[in-house]
PDB file of C-alpha atoms in Angstrom:
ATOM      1  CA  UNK Z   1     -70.428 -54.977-116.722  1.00 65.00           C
ATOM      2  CA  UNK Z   2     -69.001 -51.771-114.699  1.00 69.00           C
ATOM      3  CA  UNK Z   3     -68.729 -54.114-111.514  1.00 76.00           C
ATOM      4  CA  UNK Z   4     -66.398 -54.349-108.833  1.00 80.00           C
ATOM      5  CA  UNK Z   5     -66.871 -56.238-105.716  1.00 89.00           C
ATOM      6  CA  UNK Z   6     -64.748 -55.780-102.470  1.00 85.00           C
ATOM      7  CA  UNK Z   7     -66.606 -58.268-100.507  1.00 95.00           C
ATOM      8  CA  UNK Z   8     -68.760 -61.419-100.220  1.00 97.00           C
ATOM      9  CA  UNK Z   9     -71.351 -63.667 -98.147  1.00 98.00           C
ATOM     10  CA  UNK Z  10     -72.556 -66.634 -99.161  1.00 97.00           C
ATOM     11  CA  UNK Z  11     -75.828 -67.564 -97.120  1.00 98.00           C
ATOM     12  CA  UNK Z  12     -75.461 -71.633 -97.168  1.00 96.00           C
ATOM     13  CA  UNK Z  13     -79.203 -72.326 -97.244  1.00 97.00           C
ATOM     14  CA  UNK Z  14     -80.915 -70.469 -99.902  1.00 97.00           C
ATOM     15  CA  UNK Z  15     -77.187 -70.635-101.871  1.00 97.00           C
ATOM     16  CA  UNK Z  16     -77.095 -67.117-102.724  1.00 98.00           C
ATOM     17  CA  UNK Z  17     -74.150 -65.343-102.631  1.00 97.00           C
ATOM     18  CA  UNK Z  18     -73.908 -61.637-101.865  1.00 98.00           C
ATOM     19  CA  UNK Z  19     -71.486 -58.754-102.906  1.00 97.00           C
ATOM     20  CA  UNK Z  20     -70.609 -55.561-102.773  1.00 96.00           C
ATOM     21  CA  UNK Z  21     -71.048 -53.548-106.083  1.00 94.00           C
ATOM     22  CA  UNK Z  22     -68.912 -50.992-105.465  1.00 89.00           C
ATOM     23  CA  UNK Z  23     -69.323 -49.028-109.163  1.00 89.00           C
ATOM     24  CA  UNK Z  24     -73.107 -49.268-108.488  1.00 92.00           C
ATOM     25  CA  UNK Z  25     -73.130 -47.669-104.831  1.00 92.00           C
ATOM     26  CA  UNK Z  26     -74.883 -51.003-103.957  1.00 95.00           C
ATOM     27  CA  UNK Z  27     -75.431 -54.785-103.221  1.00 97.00           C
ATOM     28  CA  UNK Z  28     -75.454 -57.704-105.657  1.00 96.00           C
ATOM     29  CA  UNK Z  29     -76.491 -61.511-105.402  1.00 97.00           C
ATOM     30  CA  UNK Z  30     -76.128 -64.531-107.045  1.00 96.00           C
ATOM     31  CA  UNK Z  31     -78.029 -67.804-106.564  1.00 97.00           C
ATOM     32  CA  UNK Z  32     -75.582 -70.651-106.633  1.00 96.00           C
ATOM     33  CA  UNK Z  33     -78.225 -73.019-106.428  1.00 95.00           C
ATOM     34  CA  UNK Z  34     -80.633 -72.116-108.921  1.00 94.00           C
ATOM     35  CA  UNK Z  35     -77.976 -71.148-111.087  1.00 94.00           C
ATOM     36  CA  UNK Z  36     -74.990 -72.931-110.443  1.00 92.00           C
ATOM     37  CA  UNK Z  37     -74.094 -73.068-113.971  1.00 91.00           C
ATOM     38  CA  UNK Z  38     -74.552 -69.735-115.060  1.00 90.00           C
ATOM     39  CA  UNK Z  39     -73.106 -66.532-113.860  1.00 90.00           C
ATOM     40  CA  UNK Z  40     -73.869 -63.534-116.173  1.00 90.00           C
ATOM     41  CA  UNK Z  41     -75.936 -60.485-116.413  1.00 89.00           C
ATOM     42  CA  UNK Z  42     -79.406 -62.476-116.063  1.00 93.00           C
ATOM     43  CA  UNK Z  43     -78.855 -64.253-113.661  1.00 95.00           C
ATOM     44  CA  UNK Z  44     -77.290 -61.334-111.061  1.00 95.00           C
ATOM     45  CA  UNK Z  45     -79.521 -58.867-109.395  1.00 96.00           C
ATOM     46  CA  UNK Z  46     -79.086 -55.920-107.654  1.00 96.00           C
ATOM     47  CA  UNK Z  47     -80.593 -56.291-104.053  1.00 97.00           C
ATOM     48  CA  UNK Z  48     -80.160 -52.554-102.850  1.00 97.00           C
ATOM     49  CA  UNK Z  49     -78.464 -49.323-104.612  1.00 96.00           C
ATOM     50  CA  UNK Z  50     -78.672 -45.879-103.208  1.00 95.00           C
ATOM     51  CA  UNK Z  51     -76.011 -43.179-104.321  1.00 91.00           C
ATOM     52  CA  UNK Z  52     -76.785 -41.084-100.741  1.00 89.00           C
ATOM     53  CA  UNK Z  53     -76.653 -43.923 -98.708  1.00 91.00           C
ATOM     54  CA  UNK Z  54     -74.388 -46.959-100.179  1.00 92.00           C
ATOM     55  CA  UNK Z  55     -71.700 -44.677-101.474  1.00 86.00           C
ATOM     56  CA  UNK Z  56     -68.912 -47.144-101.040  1.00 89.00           C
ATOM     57  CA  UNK Z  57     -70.296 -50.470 -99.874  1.00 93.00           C
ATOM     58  CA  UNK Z  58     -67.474 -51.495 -97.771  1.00 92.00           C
ATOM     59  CA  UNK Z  59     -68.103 -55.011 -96.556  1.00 95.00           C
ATOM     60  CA  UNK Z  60     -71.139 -57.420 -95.704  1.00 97.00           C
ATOM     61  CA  UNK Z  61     -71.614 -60.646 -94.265  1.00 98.00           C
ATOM     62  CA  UNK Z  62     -74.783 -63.272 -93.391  1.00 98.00           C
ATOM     63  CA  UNK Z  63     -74.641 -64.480 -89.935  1.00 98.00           C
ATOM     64  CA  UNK Z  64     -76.172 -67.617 -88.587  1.00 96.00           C
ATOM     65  CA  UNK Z  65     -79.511 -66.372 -88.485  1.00 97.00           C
ATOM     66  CA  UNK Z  66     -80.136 -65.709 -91.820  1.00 97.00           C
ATOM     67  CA  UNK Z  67     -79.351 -61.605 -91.671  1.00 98.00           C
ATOM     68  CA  UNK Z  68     -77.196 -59.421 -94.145  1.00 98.00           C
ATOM     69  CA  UNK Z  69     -75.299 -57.050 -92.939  1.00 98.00           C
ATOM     70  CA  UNK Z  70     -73.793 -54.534 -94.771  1.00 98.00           C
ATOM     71  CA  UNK Z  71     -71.574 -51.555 -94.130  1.00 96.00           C
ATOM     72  CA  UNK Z  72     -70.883 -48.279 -96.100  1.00 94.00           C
ATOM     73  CA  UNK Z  73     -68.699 -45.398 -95.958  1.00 90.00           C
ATOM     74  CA  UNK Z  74     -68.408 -42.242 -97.632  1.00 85.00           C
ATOM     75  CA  UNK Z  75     -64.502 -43.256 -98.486  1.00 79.00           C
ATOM     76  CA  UNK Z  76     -64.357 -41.732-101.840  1.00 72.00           C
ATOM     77  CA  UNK Z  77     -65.234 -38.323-100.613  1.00 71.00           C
ATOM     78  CA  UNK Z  78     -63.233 -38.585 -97.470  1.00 70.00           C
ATOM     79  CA  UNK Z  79     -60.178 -39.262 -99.954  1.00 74.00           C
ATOM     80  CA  UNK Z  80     -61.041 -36.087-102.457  1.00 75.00           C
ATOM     81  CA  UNK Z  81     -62.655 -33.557 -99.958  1.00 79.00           C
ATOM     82  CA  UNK Z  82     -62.042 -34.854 -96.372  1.00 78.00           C
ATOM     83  CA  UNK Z  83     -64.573 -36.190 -93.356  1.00 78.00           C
ATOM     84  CA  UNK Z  84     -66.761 -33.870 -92.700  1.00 77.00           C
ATOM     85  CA  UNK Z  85     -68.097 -34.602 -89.031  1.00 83.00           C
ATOM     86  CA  UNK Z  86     -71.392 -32.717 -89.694  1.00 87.00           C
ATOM     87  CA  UNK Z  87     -73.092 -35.911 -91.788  1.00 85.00           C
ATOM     88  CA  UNK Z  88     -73.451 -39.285 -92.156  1.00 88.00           C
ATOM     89  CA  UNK Z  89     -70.138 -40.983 -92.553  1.00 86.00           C
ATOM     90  CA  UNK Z  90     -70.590 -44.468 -91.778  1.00 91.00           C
ATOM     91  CA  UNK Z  91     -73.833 -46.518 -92.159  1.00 94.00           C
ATOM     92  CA  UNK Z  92     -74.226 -50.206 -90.786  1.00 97.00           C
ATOM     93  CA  UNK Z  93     -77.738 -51.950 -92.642  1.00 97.00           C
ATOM     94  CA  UNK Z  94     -79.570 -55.583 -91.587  1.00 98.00           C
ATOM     95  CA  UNK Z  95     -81.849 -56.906 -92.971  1.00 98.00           C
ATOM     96  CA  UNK Z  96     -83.069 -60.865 -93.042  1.00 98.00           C
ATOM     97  CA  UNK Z  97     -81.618 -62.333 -96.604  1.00 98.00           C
ATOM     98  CA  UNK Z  98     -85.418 -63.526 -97.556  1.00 98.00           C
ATOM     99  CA  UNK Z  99     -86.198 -59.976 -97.142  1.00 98.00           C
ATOM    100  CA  UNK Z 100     -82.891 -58.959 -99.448  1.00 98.00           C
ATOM    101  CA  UNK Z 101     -83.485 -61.408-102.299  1.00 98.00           C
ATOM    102  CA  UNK Z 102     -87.733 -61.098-102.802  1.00 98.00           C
ATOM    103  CA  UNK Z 103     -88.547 -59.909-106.221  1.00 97.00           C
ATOM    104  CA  UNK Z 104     -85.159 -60.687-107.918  1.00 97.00           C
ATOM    105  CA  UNK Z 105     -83.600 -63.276-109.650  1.00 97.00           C
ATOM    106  CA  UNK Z 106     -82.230 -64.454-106.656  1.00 97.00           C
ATOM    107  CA  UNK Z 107     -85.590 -65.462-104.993  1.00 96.00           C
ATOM    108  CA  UNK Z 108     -85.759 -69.448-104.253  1.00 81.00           C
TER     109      UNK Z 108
END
């Protein structure tokens, strides 16, 4: 409910796939494996969510080593009150996917 992903990464081997929760100023996942199913409220997770810093969670991928990466931007304000070049506009986060997934319902 009250989702909206603009982007997704599926990390091949612990089968979860991750997306952008855009309505949520955060990061979602999915375990294809241990789930592969059932998609639904219980068995989704939110990985990260952070109104300051995942505003608009623009796009993410998992490279080859086993790392998200995510990007954010503040596009929603820039659209309603312009960039302001005195903050934070654009944020770039990594972090290993084992790391992303503990303690959810996305763990293997």
């Amino acid at each position: 409910p009250n989702s909206q992903a603009t982007a997704e990464s599926l990390d091949e081997k612990t089968g979860v796939l991750f997306y952008t929760q855009v309505n949520k100023d955060g990061v979602g996942c999915w375990n294809s494996y241990k789930h592969a199913n059932e998609y639904s409220a219980d068995t989704t997770d939110l990985v990260a969510t952070d109104s300051e810093t995942l505003v608009f969670p623009n796009d993410l991928k998992v490279d080859k080593e086993g790392y998200l990466w995510v990007l954010s931007d503040k596009l929603p304000v820039h659209i309603h009150k312009g960039l302001h070049t005195d903050e934070i506009n654009y944020r770039i986060f990594q972090t290993p996917v084992k790391d992303a997934i503990k303690g959810t319902v996305c763990d293997v």
